[in-house]
N, CA and C of each residue as an Amber inpcrd file, in Angstrom:
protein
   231
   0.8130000 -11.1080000  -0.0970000   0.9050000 -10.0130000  -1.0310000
   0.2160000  -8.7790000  -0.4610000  -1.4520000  -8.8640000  -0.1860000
  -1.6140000  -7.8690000   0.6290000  -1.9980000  -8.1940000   2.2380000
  -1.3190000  -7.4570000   3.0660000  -1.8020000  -7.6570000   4.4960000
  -2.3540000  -5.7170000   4.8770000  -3.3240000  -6.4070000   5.7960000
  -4.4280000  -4.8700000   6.4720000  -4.2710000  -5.3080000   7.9890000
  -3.7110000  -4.3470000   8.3180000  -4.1500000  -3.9760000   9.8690000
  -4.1240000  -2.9070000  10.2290000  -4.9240000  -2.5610000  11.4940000
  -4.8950000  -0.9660000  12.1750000  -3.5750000  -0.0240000  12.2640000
  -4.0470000   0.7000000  11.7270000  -2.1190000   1.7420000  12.2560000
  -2.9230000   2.3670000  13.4830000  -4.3770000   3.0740000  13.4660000
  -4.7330000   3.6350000  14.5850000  -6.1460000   4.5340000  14.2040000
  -6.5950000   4.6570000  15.7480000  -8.1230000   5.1320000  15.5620000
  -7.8660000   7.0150000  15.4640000  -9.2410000   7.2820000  14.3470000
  -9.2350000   9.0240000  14.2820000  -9.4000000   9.3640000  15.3070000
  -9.8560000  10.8550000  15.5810000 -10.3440000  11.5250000  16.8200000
 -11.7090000  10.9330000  16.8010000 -12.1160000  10.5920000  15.7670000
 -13.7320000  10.6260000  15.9750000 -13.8870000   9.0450000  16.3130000
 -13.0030000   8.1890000  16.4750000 -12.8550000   6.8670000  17.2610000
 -12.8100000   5.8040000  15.5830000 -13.0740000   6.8050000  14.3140000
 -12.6870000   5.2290000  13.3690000 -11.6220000   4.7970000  13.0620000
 -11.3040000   3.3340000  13.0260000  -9.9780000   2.9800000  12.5860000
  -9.4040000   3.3420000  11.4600000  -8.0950000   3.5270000  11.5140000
  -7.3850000   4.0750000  10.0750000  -6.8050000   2.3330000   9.5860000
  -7.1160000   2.0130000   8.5640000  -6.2420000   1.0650000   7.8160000
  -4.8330000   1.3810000   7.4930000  -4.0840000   0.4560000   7.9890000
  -2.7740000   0.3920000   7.1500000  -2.4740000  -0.4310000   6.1110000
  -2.4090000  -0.9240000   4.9390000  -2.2600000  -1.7010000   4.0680000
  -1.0610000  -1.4510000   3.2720000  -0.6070000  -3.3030000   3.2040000
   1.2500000  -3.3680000   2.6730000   1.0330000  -4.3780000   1.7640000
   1.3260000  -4.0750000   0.5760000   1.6160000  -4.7790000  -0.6430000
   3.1850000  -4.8890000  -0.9860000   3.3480000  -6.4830000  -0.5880000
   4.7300000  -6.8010000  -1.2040000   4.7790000  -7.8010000  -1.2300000
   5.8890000  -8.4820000  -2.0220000   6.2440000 -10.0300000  -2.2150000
   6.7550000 -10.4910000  -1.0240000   6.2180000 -11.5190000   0.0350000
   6.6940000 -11.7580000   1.4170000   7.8030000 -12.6930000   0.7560000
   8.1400000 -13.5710000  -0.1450000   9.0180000 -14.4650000  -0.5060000
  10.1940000 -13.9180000  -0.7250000  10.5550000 -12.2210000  -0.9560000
  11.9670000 -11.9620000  -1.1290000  12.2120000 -11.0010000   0.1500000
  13.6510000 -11.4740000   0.5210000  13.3530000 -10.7330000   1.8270000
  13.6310000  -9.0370000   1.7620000  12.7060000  -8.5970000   2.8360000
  12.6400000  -6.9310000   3.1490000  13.6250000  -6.3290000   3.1840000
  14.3730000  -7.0750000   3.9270000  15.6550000  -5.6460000   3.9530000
  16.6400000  -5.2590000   3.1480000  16.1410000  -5.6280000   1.6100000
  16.9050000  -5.2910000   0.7520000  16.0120000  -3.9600000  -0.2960000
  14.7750000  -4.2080000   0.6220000  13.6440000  -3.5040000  -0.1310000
  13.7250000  -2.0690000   0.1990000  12.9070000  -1.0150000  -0.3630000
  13.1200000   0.0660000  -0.5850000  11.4310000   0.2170000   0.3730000
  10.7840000   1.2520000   1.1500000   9.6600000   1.2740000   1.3600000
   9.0730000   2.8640000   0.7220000   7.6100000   2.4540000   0.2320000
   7.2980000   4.2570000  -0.4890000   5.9650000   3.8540000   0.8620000
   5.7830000   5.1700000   1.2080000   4.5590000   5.1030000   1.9540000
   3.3440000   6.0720000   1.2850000   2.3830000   5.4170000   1.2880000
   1.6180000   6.4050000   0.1160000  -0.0710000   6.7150000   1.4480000
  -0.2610000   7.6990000   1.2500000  -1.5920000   8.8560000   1.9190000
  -2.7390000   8.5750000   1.5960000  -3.3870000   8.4750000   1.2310000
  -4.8870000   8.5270000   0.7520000  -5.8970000   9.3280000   1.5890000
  -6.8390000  10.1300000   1.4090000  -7.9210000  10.6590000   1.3570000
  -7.4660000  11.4730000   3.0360000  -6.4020000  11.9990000   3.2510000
  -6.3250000  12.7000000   4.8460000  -6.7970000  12.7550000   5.4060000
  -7.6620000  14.1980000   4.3480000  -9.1440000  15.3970000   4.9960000
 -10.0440000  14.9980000   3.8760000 -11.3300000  15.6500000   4.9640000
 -12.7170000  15.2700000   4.3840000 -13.0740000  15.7740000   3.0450000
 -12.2190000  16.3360000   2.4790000 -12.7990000  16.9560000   1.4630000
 -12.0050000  16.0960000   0.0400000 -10.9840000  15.7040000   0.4980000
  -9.7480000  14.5690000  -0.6240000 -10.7330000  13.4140000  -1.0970000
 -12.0490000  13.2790000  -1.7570000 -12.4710000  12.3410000  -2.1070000
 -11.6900000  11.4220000  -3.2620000 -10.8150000  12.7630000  -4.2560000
 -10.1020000  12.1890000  -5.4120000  -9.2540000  11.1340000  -4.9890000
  -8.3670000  11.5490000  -4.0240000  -7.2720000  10.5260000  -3.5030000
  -7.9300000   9.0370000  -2.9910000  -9.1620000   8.7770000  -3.0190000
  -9.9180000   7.7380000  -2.6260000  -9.4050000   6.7430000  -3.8190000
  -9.8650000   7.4720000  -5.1100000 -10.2100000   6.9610000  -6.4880000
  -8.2220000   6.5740000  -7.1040000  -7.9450000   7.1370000  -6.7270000
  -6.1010000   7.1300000  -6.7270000  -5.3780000   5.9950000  -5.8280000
  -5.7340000   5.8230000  -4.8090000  -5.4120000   4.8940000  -3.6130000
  -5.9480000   3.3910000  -4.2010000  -7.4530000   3.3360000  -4.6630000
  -7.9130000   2.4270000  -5.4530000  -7.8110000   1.6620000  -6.4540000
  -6.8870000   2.4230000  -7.4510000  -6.3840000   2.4760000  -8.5900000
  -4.7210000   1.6750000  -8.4120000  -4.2950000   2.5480000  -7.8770000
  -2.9340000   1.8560000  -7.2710000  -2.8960000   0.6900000  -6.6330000
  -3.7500000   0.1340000  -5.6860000  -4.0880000  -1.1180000  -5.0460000
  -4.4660000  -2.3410000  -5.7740000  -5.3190000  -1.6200000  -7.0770000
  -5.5420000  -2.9280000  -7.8210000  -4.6430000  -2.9910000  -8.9960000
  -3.4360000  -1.8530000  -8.9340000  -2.5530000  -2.1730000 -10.0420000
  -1.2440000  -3.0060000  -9.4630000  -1.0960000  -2.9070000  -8.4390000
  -0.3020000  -3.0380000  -7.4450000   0.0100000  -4.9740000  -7.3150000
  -1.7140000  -4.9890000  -7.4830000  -1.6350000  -6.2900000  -6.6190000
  -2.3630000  -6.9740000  -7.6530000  -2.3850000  -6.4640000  -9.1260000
  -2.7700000  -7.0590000 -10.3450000  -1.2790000  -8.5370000 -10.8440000
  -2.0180000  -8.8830000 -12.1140000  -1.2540000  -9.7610000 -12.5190000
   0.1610000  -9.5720000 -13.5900000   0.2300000  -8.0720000 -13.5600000
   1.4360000  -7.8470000 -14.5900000   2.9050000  -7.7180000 -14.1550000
   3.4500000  -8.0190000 -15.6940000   5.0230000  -8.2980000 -15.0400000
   5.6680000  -7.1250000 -14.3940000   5.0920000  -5.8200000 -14.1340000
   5.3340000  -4.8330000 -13.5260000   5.2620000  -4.8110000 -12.6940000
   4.0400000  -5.2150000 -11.9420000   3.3270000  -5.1980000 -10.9300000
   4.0530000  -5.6740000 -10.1190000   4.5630000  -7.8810000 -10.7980000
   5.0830000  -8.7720000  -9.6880000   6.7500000  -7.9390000  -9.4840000
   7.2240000  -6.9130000 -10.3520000   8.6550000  -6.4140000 -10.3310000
   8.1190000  -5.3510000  -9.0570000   7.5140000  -4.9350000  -9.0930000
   7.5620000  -3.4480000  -8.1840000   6.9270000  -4.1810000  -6.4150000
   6.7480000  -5.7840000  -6.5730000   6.1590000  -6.2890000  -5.4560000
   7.5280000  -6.8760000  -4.8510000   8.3870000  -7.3630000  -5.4810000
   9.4800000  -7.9610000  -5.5890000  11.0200000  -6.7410000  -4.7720000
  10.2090000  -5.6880000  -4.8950000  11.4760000  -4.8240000  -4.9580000
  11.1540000  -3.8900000  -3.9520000  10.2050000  -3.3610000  -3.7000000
   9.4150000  -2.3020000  -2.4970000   8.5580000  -2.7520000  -2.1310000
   8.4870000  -2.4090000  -0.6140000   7.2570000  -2.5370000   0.1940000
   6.3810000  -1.1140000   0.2300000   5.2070000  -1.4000000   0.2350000
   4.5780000  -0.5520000  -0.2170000   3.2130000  -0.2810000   1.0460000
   3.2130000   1.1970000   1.4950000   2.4370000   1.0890000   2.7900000
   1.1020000   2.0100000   2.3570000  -0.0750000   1.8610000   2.3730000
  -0.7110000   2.6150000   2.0000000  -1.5350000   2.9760000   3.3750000
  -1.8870000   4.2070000   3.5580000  -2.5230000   4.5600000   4.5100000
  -4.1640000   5.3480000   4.3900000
């Protein structure tokens, strides 16, 4: 449901997370992908609190949730 790995390091050498929330049991290529941003630049602290929010709604227990896991892959960066 969720997998994390590196997409790639900043200038300043820290790793950027990539994180994908989806149902691995239905297959992808029928899926739709949204790629979603979080916190760019140093000053986007809000988008922290947004990225957070979405992750644990995402990968919560509602029948929304398992529909929108089921149907898009979802890339958060």
């Amino acid at each position: 449901m969720l997998k994390e790995e590196v997409l790639c390091e900043s200038l300043s050498g820290l790793e950027v997370p990539l994180l994908t929330v989806t149902d691995p049991s239905v297959d992808n290529k029928r899926k739709k992908c949204i790629l979603v941003n979080g916190r760019i630049h140093p000053g986007e602290s809000c988008s922290s609190f947004m990225a957070k929010g979405l992750l644990e709604y995402l990968c919560g227990e509602s029948e929304e949730a398992a529909y929108l896991r089921r149907h898009v892959i979802f890339k958060i960066i």
